[in-house]
Structure formats: C-alpha cells, structure tokens
mmCIF file of C-alpha atoms and ligand atoms in Angstrom:
data_model
loop_
_atom_site.group_PDB
_atom_site.id
_atom_site.type_symbol
_atom_site.label_atom_id
_atom_site.label_comp_id
_atom_site.label_asym_id
_atom_site.label_seq_id
_atom_site.Cartn_x
_atom_site.Cartn_y
_atom_site.Cartn_z
ATOM 1 C CA UNK A 1 94.018 171.932 28.312
ATOM 2 C CA UNK A 2 95.576 175.381 28.334
ATOM 3 C CA UNK A 3 96.822 176.541 24.949
ATOM 4 C CA UNK A 4 100.401 177.129 26.103
ATOM 5 C CA UNK A 5 100.629 173.602 27.494
ATOM 6 C CA UNK A 6 99.297 172.092 24.283
ATOM 7 C CA UNK A 7 101.846 174.093 22.330
ATOM 8 C CA UNK A 8 104.658 172.750 24.556
ATOM 9 C CA UNK A 9 103.471 169.150 24.085
ATOM 10 C CA UNK A 10 103.616 169.559 20.308
ATOM 11 C CA UNK A 11 106.943 171.421 20.236
ATOM 12 C CA UNK A 12 108.602 169.023 22.689
ATOM 13 C CA UNK A 13 107.747 166.117 20.362
ATOM 14 C CA UNK A 14 109.952 167.580 17.603
ATOM 15 C CA UNK A 15 113.720 167.226 17.236
ATOM 16 C CA UNK A 16 115.484 170.350 18.520
ATOM 17 C CA UNK A 17 115.853 173.033 15.858
ATOM 18 C CA UNK A 18 112.901 171.864 13.715
ATOM 19 C CA UNK A 19 111.052 175.102 14.382
ATOM 20 C CA UNK A 20 113.094 178.168 13.485
ATOM 21 C CA UNK A 21 111.727 181.104 15.372
ATOM 22 C CA UNK A 22 111.905 184.646 14.074
ATOM 23 C CA UNK A 23 111.675 183.704 10.372
ATOM 24 C CA UNK A 24 108.593 185.699 9.435
ATOM 25 C CA UNK A 25 107.643 185.282 5.778
ATOM 26 C CA UNK A 26 107.230 188.627 4.071
ATOM 27 C CA UNK A 27 106.610 187.494 0.483
ATOM 28 C CA UNK A 28 106.284 184.352 -1.597
ATOM 29 C CA UNK A 29 106.905 183.854 -5.308
ATOM 30 C CA UNK A 30 105.911 180.992 -7.598
ATOM 31 C CA UNK A 31 109.042 179.780 -9.369
ATOM 32 C CA UNK A 32 107.175 177.195 -11.462
ATOM 33 C CA UNK A 33 107.296 173.384 -11.422
ATOM 34 C CA UNK A 34 105.984 173.288 -7.833
ATOM 35 C CA UNK A 35 108.822 175.354 -6.387
ATOM 36 C CA UNK A 36 108.391 178.578 -4.411
ATOM 37 C CA UNK A 37 110.687 181.257 -3.091
ATOM 38 C CA UNK A 38 110.054 182.715 0.343
ATOM 39 C CA UNK A 39 111.413 186.119 1.318
ATOM 40 C CA UNK A 40 111.858 186.447 5.072
ATOM 41 C CA UNK A 41 111.602 189.591 7.166
ATOM 42 C CA UNK A 42 115.394 190.004 7.218
ATOM 43 C CA UNK A 43 115.507 189.849 3.413
ATOM 44 C CA UNK A 44 116.934 186.302 3.243
ATOM 45 C CA UNK A 45 115.298 183.952 0.740
ATOM 46 C CA UNK A 46 114.514 180.217 0.869
ATOM 47 C CA UNK A 47 113.394 177.832 -1.874
ATOM 48 C CA UNK A 48 110.754 175.214 -1.138
ATOM 49 C CA UNK A 49 109.787 171.945 -2.793
ATOM 50 C CA UNK A 50 106.726 171.504 -0.553
ATOM 51 C CA UNK A 51 105.215 174.650 0.986
ATOM 52 C CA UNK A 52 102.507 174.380 3.672
ATOM 53 C CA UNK A 53 100.712 177.573 4.593
ATOM 54 C CA UNK A 54 99.984 177.030 8.300
ATOM 55 C CA UNK A 55 100.159 180.752 8.949
ATOM 56 C CA UNK A 56 96.683 181.448 10.253
ATOM 57 C CA UNK A 57 93.878 183.842 9.356
ATOM 58 C CA UNK A 58 95.989 186.363 7.439
ATOM 59 C CA UNK A 59 98.059 183.771 5.588
ATOM 60 C CA UNK A 60 100.755 185.046 3.242
ATOM 61 C CA UNK A 61 100.620 181.718 1.408
ATOM 62 C CA UNK A 62 96.846 181.580 0.722
ATOM 63 C CA UNK A 63 96.970 184.069 -2.209
ATOM 64 C CA UNK A 64 99.010 181.491 -4.185
ATOM 65 C CA UNK A 65 95.904 179.295 -4.166
ATOM 66 C CA UNK A 66 92.820 181.432 -3.748
ATOM 67 C CA UNK A 67 91.480 184.988 -3.924
ATOM 68 C CA UNK A 68 89.482 184.543 -0.702
ATOM 69 C CA UNK A 69 90.174 186.965 2.134
ATOM 70 C CA UNK A 70 88.641 186.878 5.624
ATOM 71 C CA UNK A 71 85.593 189.065 6.193
ATOM 72 C CA UNK A 72 84.240 190.392 9.487
ATOM 73 C CA UNK A 73 81.828 187.871 11.054
ATOM 74 C CA UNK A 74 79.729 190.457 12.892
ATOM 75 C CA UNK A 75 81.196 189.687 16.314
ATOM 76 C CA UNK A 76 83.735 191.550 18.396
ATOM 77 C CA UNK A 77 85.145 190.010 21.569
ATOM 78 C CA UNK A 78 86.956 191.651 24.421
ATOM 79 C CA UNK A 79 89.046 189.248 26.450
ATOM 80 C CA UNK A 80 90.510 189.509 29.925
ATOM 81 C CA UNK A 81 91.878 187.259 32.688
ATOM 82 C CA UNK A 82 91.064 187.768 36.362
ATOM 83 C CA UNK A 83 92.651 186.246 39.409
ATOM 84 C CA UNK A 84 90.516 183.994 41.556
ATOM 85 C CA UNK A 85 90.532 186.137 44.617
ATOM 86 C CA UNK A 86 89.854 189.567 43.147
ATOM 87 C CA UNK A 87 87.627 191.440 45.574
ATOM 88 C CA UNK A 88 85.586 193.106 42.819
ATOM 89 C CA UNK A 89 84.568 189.921 41.067
ATOM 90 C CA UNK A 90 84.106 187.534 43.981
ATOM 91 C CA UNK A 91 80.376 187.171 43.240
ATOM 92 C CA UNK A 92 81.069 186.434 39.578
ATOM 93 C CA UNK A 93 83.730 183.894 40.527
ATOM 94 C CA UNK A 94 81.167 182.130 42.675
ATOM 95 C CA UNK A 95 78.742 182.048 39.720
ATOM 96 C CA UNK A 96 81.329 180.415 37.484
ATOM 97 C CA UNK A 97 82.101 177.690 39.994
ATOM 98 C CA UNK A 98 84.561 175.141 38.609
ATOM 99 C CA UNK A 99 83.570 175.308 34.939
ATOM 100 C CA UNK A 100 81.982 177.746 32.547
ATOM 101 C CA UNK A 101 79.238 180.348 32.744
ATOM 102 C CA UNK A 102 77.419 181.849 29.790
ATOM 103 C CA UNK A 103 75.175 184.880 30.239
ATOM 104 C CA UNK A 104 73.375 185.483 26.942
ATOM 105 C CA UNK A 105 71.031 188.144 25.632
ATOM 106 C CA UNK A 106 70.165 189.277 22.101
ATOM 107 C CA UNK A 107 73.357 190.665 20.589
ATOM 108 C CA UNK A 108 75.406 190.414 23.798
ATOM 109 C CA UNK A 109 77.040 187.762 25.910
ATOM 110 C CA UNK A 110 79.507 187.325 28.720
ATOM 111 C CA UNK A 111 81.304 183.996 28.865
ATOM 112 C CA UNK A 112 83.690 182.892 31.557
ATOM 113 C CA UNK A 113 85.853 179.781 31.936
ATOM 114 C CA UNK A 114 87.579 178.698 35.097
ATOM 115 C CA UNK A 115 91.147 177.926 34.096
ATOM 116 C CA UNK A 116 94.230 176.470 35.714
ATOM 117 C CA UNK A 117 95.138 177.882 39.159
ATOM 118 C CA UNK A 118 91.619 179.269 39.554
ATOM 119 C CA UNK A 119 92.057 182.053 37.008
ATOM 120 C CA UNK A 120 88.938 183.325 35.283
ATOM 121 C CA UNK A 121 89.062 183.806 31.515
ATOM 122 C CA UNK A 122 86.287 186.217 30.558
ATOM 123 C CA UNK A 123 84.957 187.227 27.157
ATOM 124 C CA UNK A 124 82.512 189.996 26.414
ATOM 125 C CA UNK A 125 81.048 189.041 23.032
ATOM 126 C CA UNK A 126 78.987 191.532 21.068
ATOM 127 C CA UNK A 127 77.211 191.619 17.725
ATOM 128 C CA UNK A 128 78.467 195.049 16.651
ATOM 129 C CA UNK A 129 79.597 196.731 13.415
ATOM 130 C CA UNK A 130 83.277 196.327 12.503
ATOM 131 C CA UNK A 131 84.071 199.936 13.402
ATOM 132 C CA UNK A 132 82.860 199.490 17.001
ATOM 133 C CA UNK A 133 86.433 198.950 18.169
ATOM 134 C CA UNK A 134 88.028 201.728 16.107
ATOM 135 C CA UNK A 135 90.565 203.595 18.207
ATOM 136 C CA UNK A 136 90.870 200.813 20.795
ATOM 137 C CA UNK A 137 94.442 199.927 19.983
ATOM 138 C CA UNK A 138 95.471 198.601 23.407
ATOM 139 C CA UNK A 139 97.216 201.779 24.540
ATOM 140 C CA UNK A 140 94.344 202.884 26.825
ATOM 141 C CA UNK A 141 92.902 199.859 28.683
ATOM 142 C CA UNK A 142 90.533 202.068 30.734
ATOM 143 C CA UNK A 143 88.948 203.430 27.525
ATOM 144 C CA UNK A 144 88.376 199.883 26.270
ATOM 145 C CA UNK A 145 86.847 198.798 29.575
ATOM 146 C CA UNK A 146 84.565 201.839 29.638
ATOM 147 C CA UNK A 147 83.366 201.263 26.069
ATOM 148 C CA UNK A 148 82.587 197.602 26.776
ATOM 149 C CA UNK A 149 80.890 198.397 30.074
ATOM 150 C CA UNK A 150 78.513 200.791 28.249
ATOM 151 C CA UNK A 151 77.299 197.855 26.150
ATOM 152 C CA UNK A 152 76.269 196.002 29.324
ATOM 153 C CA UNK A 153 74.480 198.862 31.020
ATOM 154 C CA UNK A 154 71.763 197.449 33.302
ATOM 155 C CA UNK A 155 73.300 193.956 33.584
ATOM 156 C CA UNK A 156 73.837 192.413 37.000
ATOM 157 C CA UNK A 157 76.986 193.792 38.588
ATOM 158 C CA UNK A 158 78.146 190.283 39.463
ATOM 159 C CA UNK A 159 78.550 189.776 35.704
ATOM 160 C CA UNK A 160 79.778 193.208 34.677
ATOM 161 C CA UNK A 161 82.483 192.932 37.362
ATOM 162 C CA UNK A 162 84.077 190.424 35.002
ATOM 163 C CA UNK A 163 84.584 193.284 32.566
ATOM 164 C CA UNK A 164 85.303 196.107 34.979
ATOM 165 C CA UNK A 165 87.197 194.124 37.652
ATOM 166 C CA UNK A 166 90.957 194.471 37.867
ATOM 167 C CA UNK A 167 92.034 191.879 35.332
ATOM 168 C CA UNK A 168 94.695 191.808 32.666
ATOM 169 C CA UNK A 169 94.412 194.681 30.137
ATOM 170 C CA UNK A 170 91.457 193.930 27.848
ATOM 171 C CA UNK A 171 92.289 192.598 24.375
ATOM 172 C CA UNK A 172 89.899 193.441 21.539
ATOM 173 C CA UNK A 173 89.383 190.765 18.868
ATOM 174 C CA UNK A 174 87.311 191.379 15.764
ATOM 175 C CA UNK A 175 86.240 187.957 14.551
ATOM 176 C CA UNK A 176 86.740 187.122 10.886
ATOM 177 C CA UNK A 177 85.774 184.203 8.695
ATOM 178 C CA UNK A 178 86.518 182.675 5.306
ATOM 179 C CA UNK A 179 83.561 181.589 3.169
ATOM 180 C CA UNK A 180 82.205 178.201 4.281
ATOM 181 C CA UNK A 181 83.391 175.571 1.801
ATOM 182 C CA UNK A 182 86.503 177.579 0.835
ATOM 183 C CA UNK A 183 88.599 175.470 -1.559
ATOM 184 C CA UNK A 184 91.108 175.821 -4.370
ATOM 185 C CA UNK A 185 92.420 174.016 -7.435
ATOM 186 C CA UNK A 186 95.319 171.649 -6.877
ATOM 187 C CA UNK A 187 98.450 173.734 -7.346
ATOM 188 C CA UNK A 188 101.820 171.984 -7.466
ATOM 189 C CA UNK A 189 104.052 172.196 -4.407
ATOM 190 C CA UNK A 190 101.758 174.115 -2.044
ATOM 191 C CA UNK A 191 98.808 173.597 0.276
ATOM 192 C CA UNK A 192 97.186 175.126 3.374
ATOM 193 C CA UNK A 193 96.031 173.899 6.758
ATOM 194 C CA UNK A 194 94.159 175.196 9.793
ATOM 195 C CA UNK A 195 92.865 178.763 9.812
ATOM 196 C CA UNK A 196 94.790 179.554 6.627
ATOM 197 C CA UNK A 197 92.563 177.009 4.878
ATOM 198 C CA UNK A 198 89.212 177.328 6.658
ATOM 199 C CA UNK A 199 89.083 180.184 9.163
ATOM 200 C CA UNK A 200 85.732 180.195 11.010
ATOM 201 C CA UNK A 201 84.421 182.138 14.010
ATOM 202 C CA UNK A 202 85.529 180.368 17.210
ATOM 203 C CA UNK A 203 83.341 177.331 17.847
ATOM 204 C CA UNK A 204 85.647 175.371 20.132
ATOM 205 C CA UNK A 205 86.954 173.274 17.221
ATOM 206 C CA UNK A 206 89.483 175.468 15.398
ATOM 207 C CA UNK A 207 92.588 174.140 17.134
ATOM 208 C CA UNK A 208 91.304 170.559 16.899
ATOM 209 C CA UNK A 209 90.669 170.831 13.176
ATOM 210 C CA UNK A 210 94.038 172.516 12.585
ATOM 211 C CA UNK A 211 95.860 169.713 14.426
ATOM 212 C CA UNK A 212 93.878 167.074 12.536
ATOM 213 C CA UNK A 213 94.818 168.759 9.242
ATOM 214 C CA UNK A 214 98.479 168.655 10.268
ATOM 215 C CA UNK A 215 98.271 164.990 11.253
ATOM 216 C CA UNK A 216 96.472 164.019 8.014
ATOM 217 C CA UNK A 217 98.942 165.964 5.890
ATOM 218 C CA UNK A 218 101.854 164.321 7.705
ATOM 219 C CA UNK A 219 100.318 160.900 7.158
ATOM 220 C CA UNK A 220 99.786 161.553 3.441
ATOM 221 C CA UNK A 221 103.392 162.771 2.990
ATOM 222 C CA UNK A 222 104.716 159.729 4.853
ATOM 223 C CA UNK A 223 102.615 157.427 2.657
ATOM 224 C CA UNK A 224 104.053 158.990 -0.538
ATOM 225 C CA UNK A 225 107.650 159.855 0.354
ATOM 226 C CA UNK A 226 108.713 160.175 -3.289
ATOM 227 C CA UNK A 227 105.569 161.785 -4.618
ATOM 228 C CA UNK A 228 104.497 164.909 -2.701
ATOM 229 C CA UNK A 229 101.905 165.757 -5.379
ATOM 230 C CA UNK A 230 100.084 162.477 -4.684
ATOM 231 C CA UNK A 231 100.256 163.278 -0.969
ATOM 232 C CA UNK A 232 98.854 166.809 -1.379
ATOM 233 C CA UNK A 233 96.081 165.544 -3.676
ATOM 234 C CA UNK A 234 95.073 162.899 -1.157
ATOM 235 C CA UNK A 235 95.227 165.379 1.740
ATOM 236 C CA UNK A 236 93.071 168.010 -0.006
ATOM 237 C CA UNK A 237 90.524 165.406 -1.163
ATOM 238 C CA UNK A 238 89.650 164.795 2.502
ATOM 239 C CA UNK A 239 90.358 168.323 3.775
ATOM 240 C CA UNK A 240 87.666 170.131 1.764
ATOM 241 C CA UNK A 241 84.622 168.096 2.864
ATOM 242 C CA UNK A 242 85.945 167.918 6.441
ATOM 243 C CA UNK A 243 86.351 171.694 6.638
ATOM 244 C CA UNK A 244 82.984 172.344 4.970
ATOM 245 C CA UNK A 245 81.229 170.082 7.477
ATOM 246 C CA UNK A 246 82.917 171.834 10.418
ATOM 247 C CA UNK A 247 81.893 175.226 9.005
ATOM 248 C CA UNK A 248 78.210 174.376 8.623
ATOM 249 C CA UNK A 249 78.171 173.291 12.244
ATOM 250 C CA UNK A 250 79.589 176.574 13.445
ATOM 251 C CA UNK A 251 76.858 179.220 13.186
ATOM 252 C CA UNK A 252 77.215 179.614 16.920
ATOM 253 C CA UNK A 253 76.677 183.337 17.130
ATOM 254 C CA UNK A 254 73.161 183.465 15.758
ATOM 255 C CA UNK A 255 72.316 180.660 18.159
ATOM 256 C CA UNK A 256 74.010 182.235 21.168
ATOM 257 C CA UNK A 257 73.075 185.898 20.673
ATOM 258 C CA UNK A 258 70.117 185.745 18.295
ATOM 259 C CA UNK A 259 66.879 187.610 18.947
ATOM 260 C CA UNK A 260 65.545 184.775 21.120
ATOM 261 C CA UNK A 261 68.719 184.446 23.265
ATOM 262 C CA UNK A 262 69.248 182.560 25.519
ATOM 263 C CA UNK A 263 66.588 180.147 24.237
ATOM 264 C CA UNK A 264 68.595 178.986 21.195
ATOM 265 C CA UNK A 265 71.301 177.514 23.391
ATOM 266 C CA UNK A 266 68.780 176.098 25.858
ATOM 267 C CA UNK A 267 67.049 174.319 22.949
ATOM 268 C CA UNK A 268 70.427 172.854 21.918
ATOM 269 C CA UNK A 269 71.040 171.551 25.427
ATOM 270 C CA UNK A 270 67.525 170.072 25.511
ATOM 271 C CA UNK A 271 68.042 168.355 22.171
ATOM 272 C CA UNK A 272 71.430 166.965 23.262
ATOM 273 C CA UNK A 273 69.914 165.766 26.519
ATOM 274 C CA UNK A 274 67.030 164.026 24.710
ATOM 275 C CA UNK A 275 69.443 162.410 22.213
ATOM 276 C CA UNK A 276 71.575 161.068 25.063
ATOM 277 C CA UNK A 277 68.584 159.790 27.087
HETATM 278 C C1 LIG B 1 88.920 184.674 20.297
HETATM 279 C C2 LIG B 1 89.200 183.270 19.849
HETATM 280 C C3 LIG B 1 88.911 182.182 20.670
HETATM 281 C C4 LIG B 1 89.139 180.872 20.233
HETATM 282 N N1 LIG B 1 88.853 179.823 21.062
HETATM 283 C C5 LIG B 1 89.100 178.572 20.632
HETATM 284 C C6 LIG B 1 88.845 177.444 21.481
HETATM 285 O O1 LIG B 1 88.388 177.597 22.611
HETATM 286 N N2 LIG B 1 89.110 176.208 20.999
HETATM 287 C C7 LIG B 1 89.590 176.009 19.737
HETATM 288 O O2 LIG B 1 89.817 174.862 19.330
HETATM 289 N N3 LIG B 1 89.848 177.037 18.913
HETATM 290 C C8 LIG B 1 89.623 178.307 19.330
HETATM 291 N N4 LIG B 1 89.885 179.358 18.508
HETATM 292 C C9 LIG B 1 90.358 179.088 17.140
HETATM 293 C C10 LIG B 1 91.836 178.687 17.136
HETATM 294 O O3 LIG B 1 92.585 179.681 17.814
HETATM 295 C C11 LIG B 1 92.343 178.586 15.699
HETATM 296 O O4 LIG B 1 91.426 177.869 14.895
HETATM 297 C C12 LIG B 1 93.692 177.865 15.680
HETATM 298 O O5 LIG B 1 94.627 178.593 16.450
HETATM 299 C C13 LIG B 1 94.187 177.723 14.241
HETATM 300 O O6 LIG B 1 95.492 177.226 14.281
HETATM 301 P P1 LIG B 1 96.478 177.551 13.099
HETATM 302 O O7 LIG B 1 97.762 176.886 13.457
HETATM 303 O O8 LIG B 1 95.848 177.243 11.784
HETATM 304 O O9 LIG B 1 96.656 179.143 13.115
HETATM 305 P P2 LIG B 1 97.296 180.062 14.251
HETATM 306 O O10 LIG B 1 97.077 179.514 15.599
HETATM 307 O O11 LIG B 1 96.842 181.447 13.933
HETATM 308 O O12 LIG B 1 98.869 179.951 13.978
HETATM 309 C C14 LIG B 1 99.448 180.565 12.836
HETATM 310 C C15 LIG B 1 100.914 180.749 13.116
HETATM 311 O O13 LIG B 1 101.531 181.274 11.927
HETATM 312 C C16 LIG B 1 102.398 182.314 12.322
HETATM 313 N N5 LIG B 1 102.498 183.261 11.201
HETATM 314 C C17 LIG B 1 101.541 184.111 10.757
HETATM 315 N N6 LIG B 1 102.007 184.815 9.719
HETATM 316 C C18 LIG B 1 103.277 184.404 9.514
HETATM 317 C C19 LIG B 1 104.285 184.770 8.574
HETATM 318 N N7 LIG B 1 104.086 185.719 7.643
HETATM 319 N N8 LIG B 1 105.487 184.138 8.642
HETATM 320 C C20 LIG B 1 105.708 183.164 9.577
HETATM 321 N N9 LIG B 1 104.787 182.776 10.489
HETATM 322 C C21 LIG B 1 103.599 183.390 10.446
HETATM 323 C C22 LIG B 1 101.757 182.953 13.542
HETATM 324 O O14 LIG B 1 102.737 183.650 14.300
HETATM 325 C C23 LIG B 1 101.211 181.744 14.257
HETATM 326 O O15 LIG B 1 102.170 181.166 15.106
HETATM 327 C C24 LIG B 1 89.673 180.666 18.937
HETATM 328 C C25 LIG B 1 89.974 181.756 18.101
HETATM 329 C C26 LIG B 1 89.735 183.054 18.548
HETATM 330 C C27 LIG B 1 90.058 184.224 17.635
#
C-alpha cells in the first residue's frame, strides 16, 4: 500500500476536524499533576490532561520522559522516483519487473520497488560517515546525483541509471536510531508512540509498529475511561518489550551491506525457505 493512501484511510476514519493541521508544537512545559502546557508555533498555548508524543524521530515531547536523542545509524539513503517509461532506465525497469530488486555489495546497495502506476521508487543506500551528505541541501539536485554516482563507479549502468536517470530530484536521508530497548519511567499524563518512542533504521516495520502502538494505546484508554494513568501504565507495560523485540530484529544494514554482501541476505532467504519447506 502506498503511504499516502494509508494516510487517507486513517484520516477518513476520523470525525471531521479531529486533526488540526498547522498546529506545530514549539515547546512543552510540565505543569505538575499530569498536566502539560503546549506552546504552538503561533504562540498560542493549550493545556493537556493526556499528552501523546506521536511526533516522530525528533519528538518535542520525548524530553519530558527521557534524555535519549537519535544518533546516526551509519547509513545514508538517497531516494528518487522514476517514471516507468524513462528512456535512460528502461533496462533497470526490466530488471525490477513487477516487484523489488536489491543489488547489494559491501557498504553499498541499490534497492528499487515497483509502485502504483508503474513508477519506480529507487534508493541508493550507503554505509558512509554522517558528514558524507554535508552541503547537499536539496538546492542543487545535479550535485547530489553526481556525488551518489561517484559511490557506484564501476557498477552496471542498468543499475546506476536508477540514480542518474531523469527522476524526481534526489532526497538525501541520514538514518538515525534510538538505543534499542529505549524506555522511561512512568510519568503522569504523558506517553510516546511510534518513532518518538522507538525510532529504528527502516526495516519495513516502522509504520506497522507505530500503528499498532496507536491501536493499543486507544484500546487501553477505552478500557479505562476514567483512569488515564491506568491506561498509560498498561500501554507502556506492553510497549517496551514489543519495541525491544522489533529493534533486535532490525540489524538489517550489517546483513544487507556487510563485508560478505550479498551473502548475508541470501543466507536469510535460504533459512526462510528451509523453515517454510
Ligand atoms: C527512508 C525511510 C524508509 C522507510 N520505509 C519504511 C517502510 O517501507 N515501511 C515501514 O513500515 N516503515 C518505513 N519507514 C519507517 C516509518 O516511516 C516510520 O517508522 C513511521 O513513519 C513512524 O510513524 P510515526 O507516526 O511514529 O512518525 P512520523 O511518520 O514521523 O510522523 C510524525 C508526525 O509528527 C509531526 N510532527 C513532528 N514534529 C511536530 C511538532 N513539533 N508539532 C506537531 N507535529 C509534529 C510530523 O509532521 C509527522 O506528521 C521508513 C523510514 C525511512 C526514514
């Protein structure tokens, strides 16, 4: 499912006006007794009796609960979309077929998904220092493309065409992570979910786990309508082990781009195949 469609499914299930767009939280203050004051970007303030930090990797709410901040995970991705019929990447499009292609080498990978309407979604993924992308601020797409292409010097042009072909302007993403097993002491009136709680490098599960957190939190609040503290306690009791288990399963990058790439992933496929047989 495409992310935008999933987002529409979730938003359309809510009564109109539930989500108030354009209310960016700039600051949050503990007012004691489980209450918090939010200051919004326009300077307006709001008091909360239950505050859920669902605000992603760089959560403004997390510091109320924990000193943890995301650290660089060693991987930088450069993302682009290409139309199906682009002349320059016809050979690559044929390689991808109707699904996904992964081309893996030590420290480098190119991954491509076939998406809706035949579009190709391509990722160059590199184990590089955090300063690799310094200066690539999106204002000069050709400079970004050239820097990525240098990293794939000598690769088959059918694959590098996915980077150099005329796609959407490349977007650079430095991947960050919270410590595996990140947790906090129960603190009245506030909790976290999704990436705010347990940011991990992408492993195909982040959105699933975030939605599950939201569903479990909703269920706990509905089960204790007059006692949000009981609900938050129950929610966090299950959240921490669930998030820790998902994190230990997610050391994808060493497996995908480790020194023996692509054999780590091949071994995984073999093991899965044997388990299913
Ligand atoms: C490159 C990449 C590829 C990925 N691929 C996949 C994949 O294939 N499958 C998968 O399941 N997961 C994938 N993930 C992970 C997935 O995107 C996240 O785990 C998921 O989006 C987490 O959802 P969330 O709601 O917790 O946070 P987010 O999706 O980050 O949502 C946080 C929201 O909070 C808002 N916000 C932030 N700050 C404020 C503020 N101060 N005030 C108000 N609002 C604020 C943001 O605007 C945003 O809407 C990928 C991640 C990356 C980086």
